[in-house]
XYZ file of N, CA, C and O in Angstrom:
444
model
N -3.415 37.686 97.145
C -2.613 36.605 96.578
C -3.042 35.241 97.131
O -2.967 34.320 96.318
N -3.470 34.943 98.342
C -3.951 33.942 99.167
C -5.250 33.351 98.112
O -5.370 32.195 97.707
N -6.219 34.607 97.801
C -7.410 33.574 97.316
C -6.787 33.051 95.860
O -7.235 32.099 95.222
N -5.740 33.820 95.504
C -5.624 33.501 93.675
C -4.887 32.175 94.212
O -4.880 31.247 93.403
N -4.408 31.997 95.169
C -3.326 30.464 95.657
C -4.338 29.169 95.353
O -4.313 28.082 94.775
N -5.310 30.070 96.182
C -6.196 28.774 96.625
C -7.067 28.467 95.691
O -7.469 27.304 95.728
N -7.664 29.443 94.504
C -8.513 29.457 93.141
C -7.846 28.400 92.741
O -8.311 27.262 92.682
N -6.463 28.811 92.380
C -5.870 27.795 91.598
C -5.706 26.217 91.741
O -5.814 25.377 90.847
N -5.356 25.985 93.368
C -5.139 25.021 93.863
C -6.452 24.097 93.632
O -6.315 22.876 93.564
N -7.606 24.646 93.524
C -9.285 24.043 93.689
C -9.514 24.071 91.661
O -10.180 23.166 91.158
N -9.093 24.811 91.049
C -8.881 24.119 89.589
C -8.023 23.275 89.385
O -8.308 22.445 88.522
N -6.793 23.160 90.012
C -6.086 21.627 89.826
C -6.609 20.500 89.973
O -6.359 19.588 89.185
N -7.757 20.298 91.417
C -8.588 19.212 91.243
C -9.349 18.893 90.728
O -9.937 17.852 91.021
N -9.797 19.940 89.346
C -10.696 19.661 88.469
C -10.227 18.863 87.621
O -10.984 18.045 87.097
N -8.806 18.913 87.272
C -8.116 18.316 86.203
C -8.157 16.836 86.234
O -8.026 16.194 85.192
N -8.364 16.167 87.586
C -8.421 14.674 87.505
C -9.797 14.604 87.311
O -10.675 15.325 87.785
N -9.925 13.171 86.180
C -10.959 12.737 85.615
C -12.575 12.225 86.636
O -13.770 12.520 86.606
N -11.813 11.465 87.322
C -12.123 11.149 88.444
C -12.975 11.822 89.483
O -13.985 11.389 90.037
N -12.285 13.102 89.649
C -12.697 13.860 90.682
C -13.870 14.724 89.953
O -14.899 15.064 90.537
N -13.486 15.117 88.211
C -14.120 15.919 87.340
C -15.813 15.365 87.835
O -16.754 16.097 88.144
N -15.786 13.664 87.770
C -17.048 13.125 87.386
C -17.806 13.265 88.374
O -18.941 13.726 88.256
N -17.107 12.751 89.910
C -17.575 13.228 91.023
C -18.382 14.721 91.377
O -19.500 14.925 91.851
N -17.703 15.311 91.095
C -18.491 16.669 91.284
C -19.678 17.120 89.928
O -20.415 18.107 89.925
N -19.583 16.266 89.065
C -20.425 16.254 88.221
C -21.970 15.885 88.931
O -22.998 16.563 88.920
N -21.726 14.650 89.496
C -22.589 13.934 89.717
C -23.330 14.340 91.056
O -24.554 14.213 91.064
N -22.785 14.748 92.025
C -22.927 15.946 93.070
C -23.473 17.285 92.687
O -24.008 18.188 93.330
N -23.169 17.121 91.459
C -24.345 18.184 91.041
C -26.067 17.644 91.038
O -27.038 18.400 91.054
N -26.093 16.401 91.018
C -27.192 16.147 90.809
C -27.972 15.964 92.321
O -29.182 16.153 92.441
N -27.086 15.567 93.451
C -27.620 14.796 94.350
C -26.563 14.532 95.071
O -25.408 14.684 94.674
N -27.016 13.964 96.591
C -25.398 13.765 97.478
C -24.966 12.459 97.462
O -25.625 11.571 96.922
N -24.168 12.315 97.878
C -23.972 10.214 97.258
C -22.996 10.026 98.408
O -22.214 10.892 98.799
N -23.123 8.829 98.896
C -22.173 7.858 99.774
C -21.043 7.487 99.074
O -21.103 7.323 97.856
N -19.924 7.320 99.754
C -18.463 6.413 99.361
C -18.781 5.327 98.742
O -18.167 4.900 97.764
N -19.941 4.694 99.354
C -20.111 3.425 98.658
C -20.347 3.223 97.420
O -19.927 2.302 96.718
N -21.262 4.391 97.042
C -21.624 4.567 95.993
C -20.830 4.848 94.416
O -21.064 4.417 93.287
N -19.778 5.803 94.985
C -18.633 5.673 94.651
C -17.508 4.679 93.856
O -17.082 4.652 92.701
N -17.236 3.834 95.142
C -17.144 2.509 95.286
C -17.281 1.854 93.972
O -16.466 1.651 93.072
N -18.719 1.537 94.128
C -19.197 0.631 93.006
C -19.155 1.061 91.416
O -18.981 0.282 90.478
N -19.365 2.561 91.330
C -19.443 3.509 90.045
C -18.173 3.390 89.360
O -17.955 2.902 88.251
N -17.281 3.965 90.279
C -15.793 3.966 89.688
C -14.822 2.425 89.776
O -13.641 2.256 89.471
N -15.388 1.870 90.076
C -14.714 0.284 90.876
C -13.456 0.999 91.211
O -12.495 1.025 90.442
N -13.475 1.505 92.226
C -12.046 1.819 92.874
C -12.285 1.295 94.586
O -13.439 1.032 94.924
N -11.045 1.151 95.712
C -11.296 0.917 96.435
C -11.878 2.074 97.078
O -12.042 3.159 96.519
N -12.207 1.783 98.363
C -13.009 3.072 99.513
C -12.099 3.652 99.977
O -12.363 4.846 100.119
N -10.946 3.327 100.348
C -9.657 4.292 100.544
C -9.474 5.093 99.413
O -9.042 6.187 99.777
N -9.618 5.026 98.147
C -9.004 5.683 96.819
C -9.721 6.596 97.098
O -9.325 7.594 97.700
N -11.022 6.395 96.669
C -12.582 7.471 97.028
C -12.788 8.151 97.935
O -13.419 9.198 97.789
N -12.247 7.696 99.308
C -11.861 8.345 100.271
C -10.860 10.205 100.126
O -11.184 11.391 100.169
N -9.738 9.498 99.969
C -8.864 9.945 99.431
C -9.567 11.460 97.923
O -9.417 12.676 98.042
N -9.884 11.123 97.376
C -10.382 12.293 96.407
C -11.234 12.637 96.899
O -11.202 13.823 96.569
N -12.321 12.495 97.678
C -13.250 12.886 98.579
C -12.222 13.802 99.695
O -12.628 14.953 99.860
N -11.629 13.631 100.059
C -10.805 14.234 101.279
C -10.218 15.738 100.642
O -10.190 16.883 101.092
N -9.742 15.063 99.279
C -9.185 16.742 98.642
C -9.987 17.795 98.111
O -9.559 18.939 97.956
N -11.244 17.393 97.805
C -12.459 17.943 97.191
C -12.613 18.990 98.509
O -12.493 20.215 98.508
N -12.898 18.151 99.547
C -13.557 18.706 101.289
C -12.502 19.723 101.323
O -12.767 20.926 101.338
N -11.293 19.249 101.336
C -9.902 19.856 102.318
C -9.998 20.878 101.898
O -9.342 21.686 102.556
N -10.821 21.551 100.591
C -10.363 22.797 99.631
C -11.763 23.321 99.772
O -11.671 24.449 99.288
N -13.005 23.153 100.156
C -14.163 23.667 100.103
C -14.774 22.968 99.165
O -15.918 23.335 99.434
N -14.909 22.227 98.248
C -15.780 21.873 97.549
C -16.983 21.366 97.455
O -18.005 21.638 96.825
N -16.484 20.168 98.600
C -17.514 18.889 99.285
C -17.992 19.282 100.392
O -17.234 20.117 100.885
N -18.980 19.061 101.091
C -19.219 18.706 102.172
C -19.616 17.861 102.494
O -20.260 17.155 101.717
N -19.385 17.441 104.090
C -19.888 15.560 104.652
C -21.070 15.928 105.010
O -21.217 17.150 104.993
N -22.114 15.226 105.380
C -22.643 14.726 107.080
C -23.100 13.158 106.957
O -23.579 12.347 106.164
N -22.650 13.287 108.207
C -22.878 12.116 108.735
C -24.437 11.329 108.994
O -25.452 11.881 109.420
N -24.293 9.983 108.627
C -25.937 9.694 109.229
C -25.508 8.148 109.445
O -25.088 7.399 108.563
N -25.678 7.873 110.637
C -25.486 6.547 110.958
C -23.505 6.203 110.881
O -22.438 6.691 111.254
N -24.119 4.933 110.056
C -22.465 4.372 110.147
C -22.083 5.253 108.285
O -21.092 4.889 107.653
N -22.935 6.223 107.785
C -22.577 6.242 105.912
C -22.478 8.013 106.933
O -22.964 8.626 107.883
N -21.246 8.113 105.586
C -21.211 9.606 105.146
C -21.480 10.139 103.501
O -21.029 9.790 102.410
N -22.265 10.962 103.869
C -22.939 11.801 102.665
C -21.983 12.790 102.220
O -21.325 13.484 102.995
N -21.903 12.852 100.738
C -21.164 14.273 100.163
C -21.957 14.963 99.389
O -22.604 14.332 98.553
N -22.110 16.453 99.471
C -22.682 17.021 98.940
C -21.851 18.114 98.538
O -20.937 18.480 99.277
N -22.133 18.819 97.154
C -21.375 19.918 96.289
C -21.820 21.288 97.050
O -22.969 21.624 97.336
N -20.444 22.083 97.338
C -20.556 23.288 97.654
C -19.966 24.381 97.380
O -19.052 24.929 97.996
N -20.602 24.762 96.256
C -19.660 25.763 95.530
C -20.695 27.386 94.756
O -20.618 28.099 93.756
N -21.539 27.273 95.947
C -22.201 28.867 95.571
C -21.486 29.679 95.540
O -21.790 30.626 94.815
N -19.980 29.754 96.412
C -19.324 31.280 96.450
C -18.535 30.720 95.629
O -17.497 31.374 95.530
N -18.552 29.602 94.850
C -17.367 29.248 93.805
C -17.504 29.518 92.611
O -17.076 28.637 91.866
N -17.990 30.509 92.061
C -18.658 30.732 90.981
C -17.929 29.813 89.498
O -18.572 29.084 88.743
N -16.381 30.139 89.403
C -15.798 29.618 88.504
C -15.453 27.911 88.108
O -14.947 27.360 87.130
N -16.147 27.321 89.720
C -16.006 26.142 89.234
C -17.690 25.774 88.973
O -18.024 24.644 88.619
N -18.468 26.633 89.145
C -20.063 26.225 88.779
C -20.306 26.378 87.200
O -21.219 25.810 86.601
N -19.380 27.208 86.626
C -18.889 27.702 84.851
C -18.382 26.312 84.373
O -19.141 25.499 83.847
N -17.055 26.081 84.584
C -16.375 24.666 84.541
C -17.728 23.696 84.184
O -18.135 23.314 83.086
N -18.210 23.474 85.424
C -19.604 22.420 85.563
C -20.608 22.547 84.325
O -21.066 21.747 83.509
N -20.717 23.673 84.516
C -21.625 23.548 83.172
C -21.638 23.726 81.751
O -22.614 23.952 81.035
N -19.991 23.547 81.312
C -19.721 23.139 80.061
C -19.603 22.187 79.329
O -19.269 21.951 78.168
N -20.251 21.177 81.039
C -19.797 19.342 80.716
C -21.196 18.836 80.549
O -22.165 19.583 80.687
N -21.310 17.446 80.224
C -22.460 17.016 80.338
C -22.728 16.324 81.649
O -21.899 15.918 82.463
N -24.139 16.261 81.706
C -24.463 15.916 83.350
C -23.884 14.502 83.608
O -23.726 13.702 82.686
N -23.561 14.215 84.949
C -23.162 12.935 85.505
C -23.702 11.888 85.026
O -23.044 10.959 84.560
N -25.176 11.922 85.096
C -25.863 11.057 84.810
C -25.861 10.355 83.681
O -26.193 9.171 83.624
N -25.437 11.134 82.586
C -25.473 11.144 81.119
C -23.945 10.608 80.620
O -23.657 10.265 79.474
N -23.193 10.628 81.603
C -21.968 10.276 81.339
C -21.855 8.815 82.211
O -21.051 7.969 81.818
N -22.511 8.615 83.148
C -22.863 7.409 84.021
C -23.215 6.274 82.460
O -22.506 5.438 81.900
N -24.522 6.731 82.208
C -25.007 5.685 81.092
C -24.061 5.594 79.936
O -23.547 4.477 79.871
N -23.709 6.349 79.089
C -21.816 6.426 78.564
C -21.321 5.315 78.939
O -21.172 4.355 78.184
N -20.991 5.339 80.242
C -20.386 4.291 80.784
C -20.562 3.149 80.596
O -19.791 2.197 80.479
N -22.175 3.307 80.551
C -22.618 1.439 80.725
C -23.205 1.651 82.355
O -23.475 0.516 82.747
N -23.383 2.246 83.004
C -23.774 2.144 84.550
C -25.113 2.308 84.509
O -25.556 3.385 84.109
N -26.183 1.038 85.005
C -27.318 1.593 85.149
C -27.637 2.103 86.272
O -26.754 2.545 87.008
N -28.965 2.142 86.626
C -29.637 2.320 88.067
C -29.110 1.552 88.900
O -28.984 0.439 88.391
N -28.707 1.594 90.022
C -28.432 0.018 90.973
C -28.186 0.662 92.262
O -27.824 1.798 92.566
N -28.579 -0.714 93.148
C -28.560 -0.185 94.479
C -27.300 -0.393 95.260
O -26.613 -1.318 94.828
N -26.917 0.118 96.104
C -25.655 0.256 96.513
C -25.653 -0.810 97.931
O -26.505 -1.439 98.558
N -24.415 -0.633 97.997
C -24.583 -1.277 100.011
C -25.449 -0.188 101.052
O -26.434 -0.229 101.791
N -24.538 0.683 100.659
C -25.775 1.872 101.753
C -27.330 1.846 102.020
O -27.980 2.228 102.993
N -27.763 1.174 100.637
C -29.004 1.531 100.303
C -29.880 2.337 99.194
O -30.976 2.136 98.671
N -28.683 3.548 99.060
C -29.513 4.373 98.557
C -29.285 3.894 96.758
O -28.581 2.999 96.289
N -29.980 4.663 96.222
C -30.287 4.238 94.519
C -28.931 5.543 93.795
O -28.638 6.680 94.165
N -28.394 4.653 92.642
C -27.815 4.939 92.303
C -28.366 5.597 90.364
O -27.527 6.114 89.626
C-alpha cells in the first residue's frame, strides 16, 4: 500500500504544468535554477520550490558545483512516469512553442 501511496503522490506532480515541462526538459539534459528562472519567468524561490517536490519524491536529483545546483531526471525505476514522458512532445519543441530561443543564462550554461 506504501508504494501505491507514493506512485500516486509522484503522478500528482505531473499534473502541474509547470513541473510537467520541467521534467520534460530534464529529459533532455540537466539545467540550473537559473535557467529555470529565465524560461518560466518565475522567481528562484517558486522554481526552487517545484524543484524541491520533484527531489522530495525521487524524481530530481541535485549536485552541486560551485555556487549553481544542477537537476537532473531520475526515473529508471519509475517506469510509469518515463510512459507519461513520452506521450508528450520534447521540451525543446515546446520551448520554441513558446517563443524561447537559445540563450545564455546567468550560470553560464546554454539554454
Amino acid at each position: 500500500m506504501e508504494e501505491l501511496n507514493l506512485t500516486a503522490d509522484r503522478l500528482k506532480l505531473l499534473g502541474d504544468k509547470t513541473r510537467l515541462l520541467m521534467l520534460l526538459l530534464l529529459q533532455e539534459r540537466e539545467w540550473c535554477v537559473c535557467e529555470f528562472v529565465d524560461i518560466f519567468e518565475m522567481s528562484q524561490p517558486a522554481i526552487s520550490q517545484h524543484l524541491r517536490k520533484l527531489k522530495s519524491l525521487g524524481i530530481v536529483k541535485e549536485e552541486r558545483r560551485g555556487q549553481w545546483i544542477y537537476y537532473s531526471l531520475f526515473i529508471e525505476d519509475k517506469p510509469y512516469i518515463s510512459a507519461v514522458l513520452e506521450q508528450l512532445p520534447s521540451g525543446s519543441v515546446l520551448l520554441r512553442e513558446k517563443g524561447i530561443s537559445e540563450q545564455r543564462s546567468e550560470c553560464g550554461s546554454k539554454v
